């Protein structure tokens, strides 16, 4: 049985402050590091031995991956970083508190910005210092490919070529792969793998640092998917993520 584990990064500083983060490169909190370590322990307890790992260009995902691999004593495996695994770009919402934004625009509008399939927030301006075209890490990426804002649909269109052409084909020769990324980039992959409808995807909320395992047969057909951990605790964590965008 071949397996791919999808893992959202541990709690970041802006997760803790309930801000829209997107492509802003914030760090993990001490709790986030602890969560990453717990994920590594779960994976170790289940006997996972990854042959390769993938992550984004953002430090909260990179550091989560490093902690997990350290817990597994697998720091030596090949790691590939790619900007296509970055979080959904939240445009000019980036940095704003989600609850305060809901107070201003309403819970329903914030839910649409956070979880809908094809509605993107307002883009950041071309001269905004947060614009990815000003960052050295994206210097080799054509400017017309760098987002100023994204819907989930846009995020999926960015990610899927990398998933289909790079990550998934490696299952032909590898038995276990690890992908550490972000809430929305992983929601896009899950939507594709499970054929979730555009409407139903709004209800999928991924908690931080809870391993999500997909199993495939030798013909690479999906067979089974499940979270590692206590189901009741995972449900509470998912509900907490869903409530982040509501008025206090």
JSON list of C-alpha atoms in Angstrom, two decimals:
[
{"chain": "A", "resi": 1, "resn": "UNK", "atom": "CA", "xyz": [0.00, 0.00, 0.00]},
{"chain": "A", "resi": 2, "resn": "UNK", "atom": "CA", "xyz": [1.38, 3.39, -1.03]},
{"chain": "A", "resi": 3, "resn": "UNK", "atom": "CA", "xyz": [0.73, 6.46, 1.11]},
{"chain": "A", "resi": 4, "resn": "UNK", "atom": "CA", "xyz": [0.91, 10.24, 0.92]},
{"chain": "A", "resi": 5, "resn": "UNK", "atom": "CA", "xyz": [0.60, 12.20, 4.16]},
{"chain": "A", "resi": 6, "resn": "UNK", "atom": "CA", "xyz": [-0.70, 15.76, 3.96]},
{"chain": "A", "resi": 7, "resn": "UNK", "atom": "CA", "xyz": [0.15, 17.97, 6.93]},
{"chain": "A", "resi": 8, "resn": "UNK", "atom": "CA", "xyz": [-0.81, 21.56, 7.61]},
{"chain": "A", "resi": 9, "resn": "UNK", "atom": "CA", "xyz": [1.90, 23.51, 9.43]},
{"chain": "A", "resi": 10, "resn": "UNK", "atom": "CA", "xyz": [1.77, 24.04, 13.19]},
{"chain": "A", "resi": 11, "resn": "UNK", "atom": "CA", "xyz": [0.26, 27.15, 14.77]},
{"chain": "A", "resi": 12, "resn": "UNK", "atom": "CA", "xyz": [1.87, 30.33, 13.45]},
{"chain": "A", "resi": 13, "resn": "UNK", "atom": "CA", "xyz": [2.10, 33.71, 15.15]},
{"chain": "A", "resi": 14, "resn": "UNK", "atom": "CA", "xyz": [-0.71, 35.03, 12.96]},
{"chain": "A", "resi": 15, "resn": "UNK", "atom": "CA", "xyz": [-2.83, 31.92, 13.57]},
{"chain": "A", "resi": 16, "resn": "UNK", "atom": "CA", "xyz": [-2.54, 32.78, 17.25]},
{"chain": "A", "resi": 17, "resn": "UNK", "atom": "CA", "xyz": [-3.51, 36.41, 16.54]},
{"chain": "A", "resi": 18, "resn": "UNK", "atom": "CA", "xyz": [-6.35, 35.22, 14.24]},
{"chain": "A", "resi": 19, "resn": "UNK", "atom": "CA", "xyz": [-5.05, 37.15, 11.23]},
{"chain": "A", "resi": 20, "resn": "UNK", "atom": "CA", "xyz": [-5.33, 36.42, 7.52]},
{"chain": "A", "resi": 21, "resn": "UNK", "atom": "CA", "xyz": [-1.81, 35.24, 6.67]},
{"chain": "A", "resi": 22, "resn": "UNK", "atom": "CA", "xyz": [-1.64, 34.07, 3.07]},
{"chain": "A", "resi": 23, "resn": "UNK", "atom": "CA", "xyz": [1.84, 34.60, 1.61]},
{"chain": "A", "resi": 24, "resn": "UNK", "atom": "CA", "xyz": [3.08, 36.61, 4.61]},
{"chain": "A", "resi": 25, "resn": "UNK", "atom": "CA", "xyz": [6.09, 34.74, 5.96]},
{"chain": "A", "resi": 26, "resn": "UNK", "atom": "CA", "xyz": [5.35, 34.44, 9.68]},
{"chain": "A", "resi": 27, "resn": "UNK", "atom": "CA", "xyz": [7.00, 32.04, 12.11]},
{"chain": "A", "resi": 28, "resn": "UNK", "atom": "CA", "xyz": [5.70, 29.21, 14.27]},
{"chain": "A", "resi": 29, "resn": "UNK", "atom": "CA", "xyz": [4.69, 29.84, 17.87]},
{"chain": "A", "resi": 30, "resn": "UNK", "atom": "CA", "xyz": [6.07, 27.61, 20.65]},
{"chain": "A", "resi": 31, "resn": "UNK", "atom": "CA", "xyz": [2.71, 25.83, 20.51]},
{"chain": "A", "resi": 32, "resn": "UNK", "atom": "CA", "xyz": [3.15, 25.35, 16.76]},
{"chain": "A", "resi": 33, "resn": "UNK", "atom": "CA", "xyz": [6.54, 23.73, 17.30]},
{"chain": "A", "resi": 34, "resn": "UNK", "atom": "CA", "xyz": [4.98, 21.48, 19.93]},
{"chain": "A", "resi": 35, "resn": "UNK", "atom": "CA", "xyz": [2.17, 20.55, 17.53]},
{"chain": "A", "resi": 36, "resn": "UNK", "atom": "CA", "xyz": [4.69, 19.67, 14.83]},
{"chain": "A", "resi": 37, "resn": "UNK", "atom": "CA", "xyz": [6.56, 17.47, 17.30]},
{"chain": "A", "resi": 38, "resn": "UNK", "atom": "CA", "xyz": [3.33, 15.71, 18.24]},
{"chain": "A", "resi": 39, "resn": "UNK", "atom": "CA", "xyz": [2.59, 15.07, 14.56]},
{"chain": "A", "resi": 40, "resn": "UNK", "atom": "CA", "xyz": [6.06, 13.57, 14.18]},
{"chain": "A", "resi": 41, "resn": "UNK", "atom": "CA", "xyz": [5.46, 11.31, 17.17]},
{"chain": "A", "resi": 42, "resn": "UNK", "atom": "CA", "xyz": [2.15, 10.11, 15.70]},
{"chain": "A", "resi": 43, "resn": "UNK", "atom": "CA", "xyz": [3.83, 9.32, 12.38]},
{"chain": "A", "resi": 44, "resn": "UNK", "atom": "CA", "xyz": [6.71, 7.56, 14.13]},
{"chain": "A", "resi": 45, "resn": "UNK", "atom": "CA", "xyz": [4.27, 5.50, 16.18]},
{"chain": "A", "resi": 46, "resn": "UNK", "atom": "CA", "xyz": [2.55, 4.39, 12.97]},
{"chain": "A", "resi": 47, "resn": "UNK", "atom": "CA", "xyz": [5.89, 3.34, 11.47]},
{"chain": "A", "resi": 48, "resn": "UNK", "atom": "CA", "xyz": [6.08, 5.87, 8.64]},
{"chain": "A", "resi": 49, "resn": "UNK", "atom": "CA", "xyz": [9.36, 5.98, 6.71]},
{"chain": "A", "resi": 50, "resn": "UNK", "atom": "CA", "xyz": [9.18, 8.64, 4.01]},
{"chain": "A", "resi": 51, "resn": "UNK", "atom": "CA", "xyz": [11.31, 8.56, 0.89]},
{"chain": "A", "resi": 52, "resn": "UNK", "atom": "CA", "xyz": [10.82, 12.21, -0.01]},
{"chain": "A", "resi": 53, "resn": "UNK", "atom": "CA", "xyz": [9.10, 15.32, 1.37]},
{"chain": "A", "resi": 54, "resn": "UNK", "atom": "CA", "xyz": [7.66, 18.46, -0.19]},
{"chain": "A", "resi": 55, "resn": "UNK", "atom": "CA", "xyz": [6.92, 21.87, 1.29]},
{"chain": "A", "resi": 56, "resn": "UNK", "atom": "CA", "xyz": [6.28, 25.49, 0.37]},
{"chain": "A", "resi": 57, "resn": "UNK", "atom": "CA", "xyz": [8.54, 28.56, 0.40]},
{"chain": "A", "resi": 58, "resn": "UNK", "atom": "CA", "xyz": [7.02, 29.77, 3.69]},
{"chain": "A", "resi": 59, "resn": "UNK", "atom": "CA", "xyz": [8.90, 29.23, 6.94]},
{"chain": "A", "resi": 60, "resn": "UNK", "atom": "CA", "xyz": [5.93, 28.03, 8.99]},
{"chain": "A", "resi": 61, "resn": "UNK", "atom": "CA", "xyz": [5.65, 25.00, 6.68]},
{"chain": "A", "resi": 62, "resn": "UNK", "atom": "CA", "xyz": [9.40, 24.52, 6.29]},
{"chain": "A", "resi": 63, "resn": "UNK", "atom": "CA", "xyz": [9.99, 24.57, 10.06]},
{"chain": "A", "resi": 64, "resn": "UNK", "atom": "CA", "xyz": [7.08, 22.21, 10.69]},
{"chain": "A", "resi": 65, "resn": "UNK", "atom": "CA", "xyz": [8.59, 19.76, 8.22]},
{"chain": "A", "resi": 66, "resn": "UNK", "atom": "CA", "xyz": [12.00, 20.05, 9.89]},
{"chain": "A", "resi": 67, "resn": "UNK", "atom": "CA", "xyz": [10.53, 19.26, 13.32]},
{"chain": "A", "resi": 68, "resn": "UNK", "atom": "CA", "xyz": [8.57, 16.28, 11.97]},
{"chain": "A", "resi": 69, "resn": "UNK", "atom": "CA", "xyz": [11.59, 14.80, 10.19]},
{"chain": "A", "resi": 70, "resn": "UNK", "atom": "CA", "xyz": [13.69, 15.26, 13.32]},
{"chain": "A", "resi": 71, "resn": "UNK", "atom": "CA", "xyz": [11.15, 13.32, 15.39]},
{"chain": "A", "resi": 72, "resn": "UNK", "atom": "CA", "xyz": [11.24, 10.57, 12.75]},
{"chain": "A", "resi": 73, "resn": "UNK", "atom": "CA", "xyz": [15.06, 10.56, 12.55]},
{"chain": "A", "resi": 74, "resn": "UNK", "atom": "CA", "xyz": [14.57, 11.14, 8.82]},
{"chain": "A", "resi": 75, "resn": "UNK", "atom": "CA", "xyz": [16.27, 14.54, 8.50]},
{"chain": "A", "resi": 76, "resn": "UNK", "atom": "CA", "xyz": [18.39, 13.11, 5.69]},
{"chain": "A", "resi": 77, "resn": "UNK", "atom": "CA", "xyz": [15.64, 12.39, 3.16]},
{"chain": "A", "resi": 78, "resn": "UNK", "atom": "CA", "xyz": [15.36, 14.60, 0.05]},
{"chain": "A", "resi": 79, "resn": "UNK", "atom": "CA", "xyz": [13.18, 17.69, 0.52]},
{"chain": "A", "resi": 80, "resn": "UNK", "atom": "CA", "xyz": [11.80, 19.77, -2.34]},
{"chain": "A", "resi": 81, "resn": "UNK", "atom": "CA", "xyz": [10.47, 23.29, -1.77]},
{"chain": "A", "resi": 82, "resn": "UNK", "atom": "CA", "xyz": [8.13, 24.86, -4.28]},
{"chain": "A", "resi": 83, "resn": "UNK", "atom": "CA", "xyz": [6.17, 28.13, -4.29]},
{"chain": "A", "resi": 84, "resn": "UNK", "atom": "CA", "xyz": [3.17, 26.36, -5.79]},
{"chain": "A", "resi": 85, "resn": "UNK", "atom": "CA", "xyz": [2.52, 24.79, -2.36]},
{"chain": "A", "resi": 86, "resn": "UNK", "atom": "CA", "xyz": [2.23, 28.24, -0.74]},
{"chain": "A", "resi": 87, "resn": "UNK", "atom": "CA", "xyz": [-0.97, 29.20, 1.04]},
{"chain": "A", "resi": 88, "resn": "UNK", "atom": "CA", "xyz": [-3.82, 30.89, -0.82]},
{"chain": "A", "resi": 89, "resn": "UNK", "atom": "CA", "xyz": [-2.98, 34.57, -1.34]},
{"chain": "A", "resi": 90, "resn": "UNK", "atom": "CA", "xyz": [-5.46, 36.66, 0.65]},
{"chain": "A", "resi": 91, "resn": "UNK", "atom": "CA", "xyz": [-4.84, 39.93, -1.19]},
{"chain": "A", "resi": 92, "resn": "UNK", "atom": "CA", "xyz": [-5.39, 43.06, 0.84]},
{"chain": "A", "resi": 93, "resn": "UNK", "atom": "CA", "xyz": [-6.91, 41.03, 3.70]},
{"chain": "A", "resi": 94, "resn": "UNK", "atom": "CA", "xyz": [-3.43, 39.82, 4.67]},
{"chain": "A", "resi": 95, "resn": "UNK", "atom": "CA", "xyz": [-2.59, 40.99, 8.17]},
{"chain": "A", "resi": 96, "resn": "UNK", "atom": "CA", "xyz": [-6.19, 41.80, 9.16]},
{"chain": "A", "resi": 97, "resn": "UNK", "atom": "CA", "xyz": [-7.82, 40.16, 12.17]},
{"chain": "A", "resi": 98, "resn": "UNK", "atom": "CA", "xyz": [-10.52, 37.73, 11.01]},
{"chain": "A", "resi": 99, "resn": "UNK", "atom": "CA", "xyz": [-13.02, 38.48, 13.78]},
{"chain": "A", "resi": 100, "resn": "UNK", "atom": "CA", "xyz": [-12.61, 42.23, 13.39]},
{"chain": "A", "resi": 101, "resn": "UNK", "atom": "CA", "xyz": [-13.09, 41.84, 9.64]},
{"chain": "A", "resi": 102, "resn": "UNK", "atom": "CA", "xyz": [-16.28, 39.87, 10.34]},
{"chain": "A", "resi": 103, "resn": "UNK", "atom": "CA", "xyz": [-17.50, 42.70, 12.60]},
{"chain": "A", "resi": 104, "resn": "UNK", "atom": "CA", "xyz": [-17.03, 45.09, 9.68]},
{"chain": "A", "resi": 105, "resn": "UNK", "atom": "CA", "xyz": [-18.24, 42.98, 6.73]},
{"chain": "A", "resi": 106, "resn": "UNK", "atom": "CA", "xyz": [-20.29, 40.24, 8.40]},
{"chain": "A", "resi": 107, "resn": "UNK", "atom": "CA", "xyz": [-19.70, 36.56, 9.10]},
{"chain": "A", "resi": 108, "resn": "UNK", "atom": "CA", "xyz": [-21.10, 35.47, 5.75]},
{"chain": "A", "resi": 109, "resn": "UNK", "atom": "CA", "xyz": [-18.78, 37.67, 3.69]},
{"chain": "A", "resi": 110, "resn": "UNK", "atom": "CA", "xyz": [-15.71, 36.57, 5.65]},
{"chain": "A", "resi": 111, "resn": "UNK", "atom": "CA", "xyz": [-16.73, 32.92, 5.23]},
{"chain": "A", "resi": 112, "resn": "UNK", "atom": "CA", "xyz": [-16.94, 33.51, 1.48]},
{"chain": "A", "resi": 113, "resn": "UNK", "atom": "CA", "xyz": [-13.46, 35.06, 1.42]},
{"chain": "A", "resi": 114, "resn": "UNK", "atom": "CA", "xyz": [-12.03, 32.27, 3.57]},
{"chain": "A", "resi": 115, "resn": "UNK", "atom": "CA", "xyz": [-13.72, 29.15, 2.28]},
{"chain": "A", "resi": 116, "resn": "UNK", "atom": "CA", "xyz": [-15.67, 29.69, -0.95]},
{"chain": "A", "resi": 117, "resn": "UNK", "atom": "CA", "xyz": [-14.48, 28.13, -4.19]},
{"chain": "A", "resi": 118, "resn": "UNK", "atom": "CA", "xyz": [-14.27, 31.03, -6.63]},
{"chain": "A", "resi": 119, "resn": "UNK", "atom": "CA", "xyz": [-14.50, 34.36, -4.76]},
{"chain": "A", "resi": 120, "resn": "UNK", "atom": "CA", "xyz": [-11.17, 36.13, -4.16]},
{"chain": "A", "resi": 121, "resn": "UNK", "atom": "CA", "xyz": [-10.53, 39.07, -1.79]},
{"chain": "A", "resi": 122, "resn": "UNK", "atom": "CA", "xyz": [-9.54, 42.43, -3.25]},
{"chain": "A", "resi": 123, "resn": "UNK", "atom": "CA", "xyz": [-5.98, 42.25, -4.68]},
{"chain": "A", "resi": 124, "resn": "UNK", "atom": "CA", "xyz": [-3.03, 44.07, -3.17]},
{"chain": "A", "resi": 125, "resn": "UNK", "atom": "CA", "xyz": [-1.75, 47.03, -5.15]},
{"chain": "A", "resi": 126, "resn": "UNK", "atom": "CA", "xyz": [1.16, 46.75, -7.58]},
{"chain": "A", "resi": 127, "resn": "UNK", "atom": "CA", "xyz": [3.25, 49.12, -5.41]},
{"chain": "A", "resi": 128, "resn": "UNK", "atom": "CA", "xyz": [2.31, 47.38, -2.14]},
{"chain": "A", "resi": 129, "resn": "UNK", "atom": "CA", "xyz": [5.53, 46.18, -0.43]},
{"chain": "A", "resi": 130, "resn": "UNK", "atom": "CA", "xyz": [3.72, 42.89, 0.30]},
{"chain": "A", "resi": 131, "resn": "UNK", "atom": "CA", "xyz": [3.46, 42.21, -3.44]},
{"chain": "A", "resi": 132, "resn": "UNK", "atom": "CA", "xyz": [5.39, 38.96, -4.13]},
{"chain": "A", "resi": 133, "resn": "UNK", "atom": "CA", "xyz": [7.07, 40.56, -7.15]},
{"chain": "A", "resi": 134, "resn": "UNK", "atom": "CA", "xyz": [9.31, 42.44, -4.71]},
{"chain": "A", "resi": 135, "resn": "UNK", "atom": "CA", "xyz": [10.57, 39.28, -2.91]},
{"chain": "A", "resi": 136, "resn": "UNK", "atom": "CA", "xyz": [13.87, 37.65, -3.83]},
{"chain": "A", "resi": 137, "resn": "UNK", "atom": "CA", "xyz": [12.47, 34.15, -3.26]},
{"chain": "A", "resi": 138, "resn": "UNK", "atom": "CA", "xyz": [10.10, 34.63, -6.23]},
{"chain": "A", "resi": 139, "resn": "UNK", "atom": "CA", "xyz": [12.59, 36.39, -8.52]},
{"chain": "A", "resi": 140, "resn": "UNK", "atom": "CA", "xyz": [12.78, 33.50, -11.00]},
{"chain": "A", "resi": 141, "resn": "UNK", "atom": "CA", "xyz": [9.00, 33.12, -11.31]},
{"chain": "A", "resi": 142, "resn": "UNK", "atom": "CA", "xyz": [7.31, 35.00, -14.18]},
{"chain": "A", "resi": 143, "resn": "UNK", "atom": "CA", "xyz": [5.50, 38.03, -12.82]},
{"chain": "A", "resi": 144, "resn": "UNK", "atom": "CA", "xyz": [2.23, 37.03, -14.50]},
{"chain": "A", "resi": 145, "resn": "UNK", "atom": "CA", "xyz": [2.21, 33.80, -12.46]},
{"chain": "A", "resi": 146, "resn": "UNK", "atom": "CA", "xyz": [2.57, 35.54, -9.09]},
{"chain": "A", "resi": 147, "resn": "UNK", "atom": "CA", "xyz": [-0.81, 36.24, -7.48]},
{"chain": "A", "resi": 148, "resn": "UNK", "atom": "CA", "xyz": [-2.01, 39.53, -6.00]},
{"chain": "A", "resi": 149, "resn": "UNK", "atom": "CA", "xyz": [-5.03, 37.67, -4.59]},
{"chain": "A", "resi": 150, "resn": "UNK", "atom": "CA", "xyz": [-6.55, 34.21, -5.02]},
{"chain": "A", "resi": 151, "resn": "UNK", "atom": "CA", "xyz": [-9.75, 32.27, -4.63]},
{"chain": "A", "resi": 152, "resn": "UNK", "atom": "CA", "xyz": [-9.54, 28.58, -3.78]},
{"chain": "A", "resi": 153, "resn": "UNK", "atom": "CA", "xyz": [-10.11, 27.91, -7.49]},
{"chain": "A", "resi": 154, "resn": "UNK", "atom": "CA", "xyz": [-7.04, 30.02, -8.33]},
{"chain": "A", "resi": 155, "resn": "UNK", "atom": "CA", "xyz": [-5.03, 28.25, -5.65]},
{"chain": "A", "resi": 156, "resn": "UNK", "atom": "CA", "xyz": [-6.00, 24.84, -7.02]},
{"chain": "A", "resi": 157, "resn": "UNK", "atom": "CA", "xyz": [-5.04, 25.90, -10.54]},
{"chain": "A", "resi": 158, "resn": "UNK", "atom": "CA", "xyz": [-1.62, 26.90, -9.19]},
{"chain": "A", "resi": 159, "resn": "UNK", "atom": "CA", "xyz": [-1.07, 23.70, -7.22]},
{"chain": "A", "resi": 160, "resn": "UNK", "atom": "CA", "xyz": [-2.45, 20.92, -9.40]},
{"chain": "A", "resi": 161, "resn": "UNK", "atom": "CA", "xyz": [0.20, 21.06, -12.16]},
{"chain": "A", "resi": 162, "resn": "UNK", "atom": "CA", "xyz": [2.87, 20.53, -9.50]},
{"chain": "A", "resi": 163, "resn": "UNK", "atom": "CA", "xyz": [0.83, 17.78, -7.84]},
{"chain": "A", "resi": 164, "resn": "UNK", "atom": "CA", "xyz": [0.15, 15.95, -11.11]},
{"chain": "A", "resi": 165, "resn": "UNK", "atom": "CA", "xyz": [3.56, 16.38, -12.73]},
{"chain": "A", "resi": 166, "resn": "UNK", "atom": "CA", "xyz": [5.93, 16.16, -9.76]},
{"chain": "A", "resi": 167, "resn": "UNK", "atom": "CA", "xyz": [4.55, 14.87, -6.44]},
{"chain": "A", "resi": 168, "resn": "UNK", "atom": "CA", "xyz": [2.04, 12.18, -7.42]},
{"chain": "A", "resi": 169, "resn": "UNK", "atom": "CA", "xyz": [4.20, 10.50, -10.13]},
{"chain": "A", "resi": 170, "resn": "UNK", "atom": "CA", "xyz": [6.83, 9.81, -7.46]},
{"chain": "A", "resi": 171, "resn": "UNK", "atom": "CA", "xyz": [4.48, 7.23, -5.96]},
{"chain": "A", "resi": 172, "resn": "UNK", "atom": "CA", "xyz": [5.42, 5.00, -8.90]},
{"chain": "A", "resi": 173, "resn": "UNK", "atom": "CA", "xyz": [8.83, 4.43, -7.30]},
{"chain": "A", "resi": 174, "resn": "UNK", "atom": "CA", "xyz": [8.25, 5.52, -3.67]},
{"chain": "A", "resi": 175, "resn": "UNK", "atom": "CA", "xyz": [5.94, 3.99, -1.09]},
{"chain": "A", "resi": 176, "resn": "UNK", "atom": "CA", "xyz": [5.52, 6.95, 1.27]},
{"chain": "A", "resi": 177, "resn": "UNK", "atom": "CA", "xyz": [5.65, 10.71, 0.60]},
{"chain": "A", "resi": 178, "resn": "UNK", "atom": "CA", "xyz": [5.10, 13.66, 2.93]},
{"chain": "A", "resi": 179, "resn": "UNK", "atom": "CA", "xyz": [3.64, 17.02, 1.92]},
{"chain": "A", "resi": 180, "resn": "UNK", "atom": "CA", "xyz": [3.75, 19.82, 4.50]},
{"chain": "A", "resi": 181, "resn": "UNK", "atom": "CA", "xyz": [1.89, 22.92, 3.36]},
{"chain": "A", "resi": 182, "resn": "UNK", "atom": "CA", "xyz": [-1.07, 25.13, 4.31]},
{"chain": "A", "resi": 183, "resn": "UNK", "atom": "CA", "xyz": [-4.78, 25.03, 5.03]},
{"chain": "A", "resi": 184, "resn": "UNK", "atom": "CA", "xyz": [-5.99, 26.12, 1.61]},
{"chain": "A", "resi": 185, "resn": "UNK", "atom": "CA", "xyz": [-3.28, 24.62, -0.56]},
{"chain": "A", "resi": 186, "resn": "UNK", "atom": "CA", "xyz": [-3.99, 21.26, 1.07]},
{"chain": "A", "resi": 187, "resn": "UNK", "atom": "CA", "xyz": [-7.76, 21.78, 0.80]},
{"chain": "A", "resi": 188, "resn": "UNK", "atom": "CA", "xyz": [-7.21, 22.12, -2.93]},
{"chain": "A", "resi": 189, "resn": "UNK", "atom": "CA", "xyz": [-5.36, 18.81, -3.12]},
{"chain": "A", "resi": 190, "resn": "UNK", "atom": "CA", "xyz": [-7.98, 17.08, -0.96]},
{"chain": "A", "resi": 191, "resn": "UNK", "atom": "CA", "xyz": [-10.80, 18.49, -3.11]},
{"chain": "A", "resi": 192, "resn": "UNK", "atom": "CA", "xyz": [-9.13, 17.01, -6.17]},
{"chain": "A", "resi": 193, "resn": "UNK", "atom": "CA", "xyz": [-8.38, 13.61, -4.60]},
{"chain": "A", "resi": 194, "resn": "UNK", "atom": "CA", "xyz": [-11.85, 13.15, -3.07]},
{"chain": "A", "resi": 195, "resn": "UNK", "atom": "CA", "xyz": [-13.77, 14.89, -5.86]},
{"chain": "A", "resi": 196, "resn": "UNK", "atom": "CA", "xyz": [-15.45, 17.24, -3.39]},
{"chain": "A", "resi": 197, "resn": "UNK", "atom": "CA", "xyz": [-17.95, 19.62, -5.00]},
{"chain": "A", "resi": 198, "resn": "UNK", "atom": "CA", "xyz": [-17.33, 23.35, -5.29]},
{"chain": "A", "resi": 199, "resn": "UNK", "atom": "CA", "xyz": [-20.10, 23.94, -2.76]},
{"chain": "A", "resi": 200, "resn": "UNK", "atom": "CA", "xyz": [-19.17, 21.25, -0.22]},
{"chain": "A", "resi": 201, "resn": "UNK", "atom": "CA", "xyz": [-15.52, 22.31, -0.03]},
{"chain": "A", "resi": 202, "resn": "UNK", "atom": "CA", "xyz": [-16.65, 25.30, 2.05]},
{"chain": "A", "resi": 203, "resn": "UNK", "atom": "CA", "xyz": [-17.20, 22.88, 4.96]},
{"chain": "A", "resi": 204, "resn": "UNK", "atom": "CA", "xyz": [-13.68, 21.42, 4.97]},
{"chain": "A", "resi": 205, "resn": "UNK", "atom": "CA", "xyz": [-11.50, 22.96, 7.68]},
{"chain": "A", "resi": 206, "resn": "UNK", "atom": "CA", "xyz": [-8.05, 21.55, 8.34]},
{"chain": "A", "resi": 207, "resn": "UNK", "atom": "CA", "xyz": [-6.57, 21.79, 11.83]},
{"chain": "A", "resi": 208, "resn": "UNK", "atom": "CA", "xyz": [-2.91, 22.64, 12.29]},
{"chain": "A", "resi": 209, "resn": "UNK", "atom": "CA", "xyz": [-0.38, 19.78, 12.39]},
{"chain": "A", "resi": 210, "resn": "UNK", "atom": "CA", "xyz": [-2.78, 16.82, 12.22]},
{"chain": "A", "resi": 211, "resn": "UNK", "atom": "CA", "xyz": [-1.51, 14.21, 9.72]},
{"chain": "A", "resi": 212, "resn": "UNK", "atom": "CA", "xyz": [-4.00, 13.32, 6.99]},
{"chain": "A", "resi": 213, "resn": "UNK", "atom": "CA", "xyz": [-3.15, 10.00, 5.34]},
{"chain": "A", "resi": 214, "resn": "UNK", "atom": "CA", "xyz": [-4.16, 8.97, 1.83]},
{"chain": "A", "resi": 215, "resn": "UNK", "atom": "CA", "xyz": [-3.63, 5.33, 0.85]},
{"chain": "A", "resi": 216, "resn": "UNK", "atom": "CA", "xyz": [-3.34, 4.15, -2.77]},
{"chain": "A", "resi": 217, "resn": "UNK", "atom": "CA", "xyz": [-3.17, 0.72, -4.36]},
{"chain": "A", "resi": 218, "resn": "UNK", "atom": "CA", "xyz": [-0.34, -0.33, -6.68]},
{"chain": "A", "resi": 219, "resn": "UNK", "atom": "CA", "xyz": [-2.20, 1.20, -9.64]},
{"chain": "A", "resi": 220, "resn": "UNK", "atom": "CA", "xyz": [-2.24, 4.52, -7.69]},
{"chain": "A", "resi": 221, "resn": "UNK", "atom": "CA", "xyz": [-5.99, 4.49, -7.19]},
{"chain": "A", "resi": 222, "resn": "UNK", "atom": "CA", "xyz": [-7.11, 6.07, -3.89]},
{"chain": "A", "resi": 223, "resn": "UNK", "atom": "CA", "xyz": [-8.29, 3.42, -1.43]},
{"chain": "A", "resi": 224, "resn": "UNK", "atom": "CA", "xyz": [-8.66, 5.10, 1.96]},
{"chain": "A", "resi": 225, "resn": "UNK", "atom": "CA", "xyz": [-8.07, 8.41, 3.74]},
{"chain": "A", "resi": 226, "resn": "UNK", "atom": "CA", "xyz": [-8.03, 9.27, 7.45]},
{"chain": "A", "resi": 227, "resn": "UNK", "atom": "CA", "xyz": [-6.57, 11.60, 10.09]},
{"chain": "A", "resi": 228, "resn": "UNK", "atom": "CA", "xyz": [-4.09, 10.33, 12.66]},
{"chain": "A", "resi": 229, "resn": "UNK", "atom": "CA", "xyz": [-5.14, 11.11, 16.21]},
{"chain": "A", "resi": 230, "resn": "UNK", "atom": "CA", "xyz": [-8.16, 11.12, 18.50]},
{"chain": "A", "resi": 231, "resn": "UNK", "atom": "CA", "xyz": [-11.32, 11.71, 16.40]},
{"chain": "A", "resi": 232, "resn": "UNK", "atom": "CA", "xyz": [-13.09, 13.77, 19.07]},
{"chain": "A", "resi": 233, "resn": "UNK", "atom": "CA", "xyz": [-10.06, 16.02, 19.56]},
{"chain": "A", "resi": 234, "resn": "UNK", "atom": "CA", "xyz": [-9.66, 16.45, 15.79]},
{"chain": "A", "resi": 235, "resn": "UNK", "atom": "CA", "xyz": [-13.36, 17.41, 15.50]},
{"chain": "A", "resi": 236, "resn": "UNK", "atom": "CA", "xyz": [-12.86, 20.10, 18.15]},
{"chain": "A", "resi": 237, "resn": "UNK", "atom": "CA", "xyz": [-9.81, 21.43, 16.32]},
{"chain": "A", "resi": 238, "resn": "UNK", "atom": "CA", "xyz": [-11.69, 21.53, 13.01]},
{"chain": "A", "resi": 239, "resn": "UNK", "atom": "CA", "xyz": [-14.60, 23.39, 14.62]},
{"chain": "A", "resi": 240, "resn": "UNK", "atom": "CA", "xyz": [-12.16, 25.90, 16.10]},
{"chain": "A", "resi": 241, "resn": "UNK", "atom": "CA", "xyz": [-10.75, 26.60, 12.64]},
{"chain": "A", "resi": 242, "resn": "UNK", "atom": "CA", "xyz": [-14.27, 27.06, 11.26]},
{"chain": "A", "resi": 243, "resn": "UNK", "atom": "CA", "xyz": [-15.07, 29.62, 13.99]},
{"chain": "A", "resi": 244, "resn": "UNK", "atom": "CA", "xyz": [-11.99, 31.79, 13.40]},
{"chain": "A", "resi": 245, "resn": "UNK", "atom": "CA", "xyz": [-13.80, 34.00, 10.89]},
{"chain": "A", "resi": 246, "resn": "UNK", "atom": "CA", "xyz": [-16.84, 34.77, 13.06]},
{"chain": "A", "resi": 247, "resn": "UNK", "atom": "CA", "xyz": [-17.63, 37.86, 15.12]},
{"chain": "A", "resi": 248, "resn": "UNK", "atom": "CA", "xyz": [-16.68, 37.67, 18.75]}
]
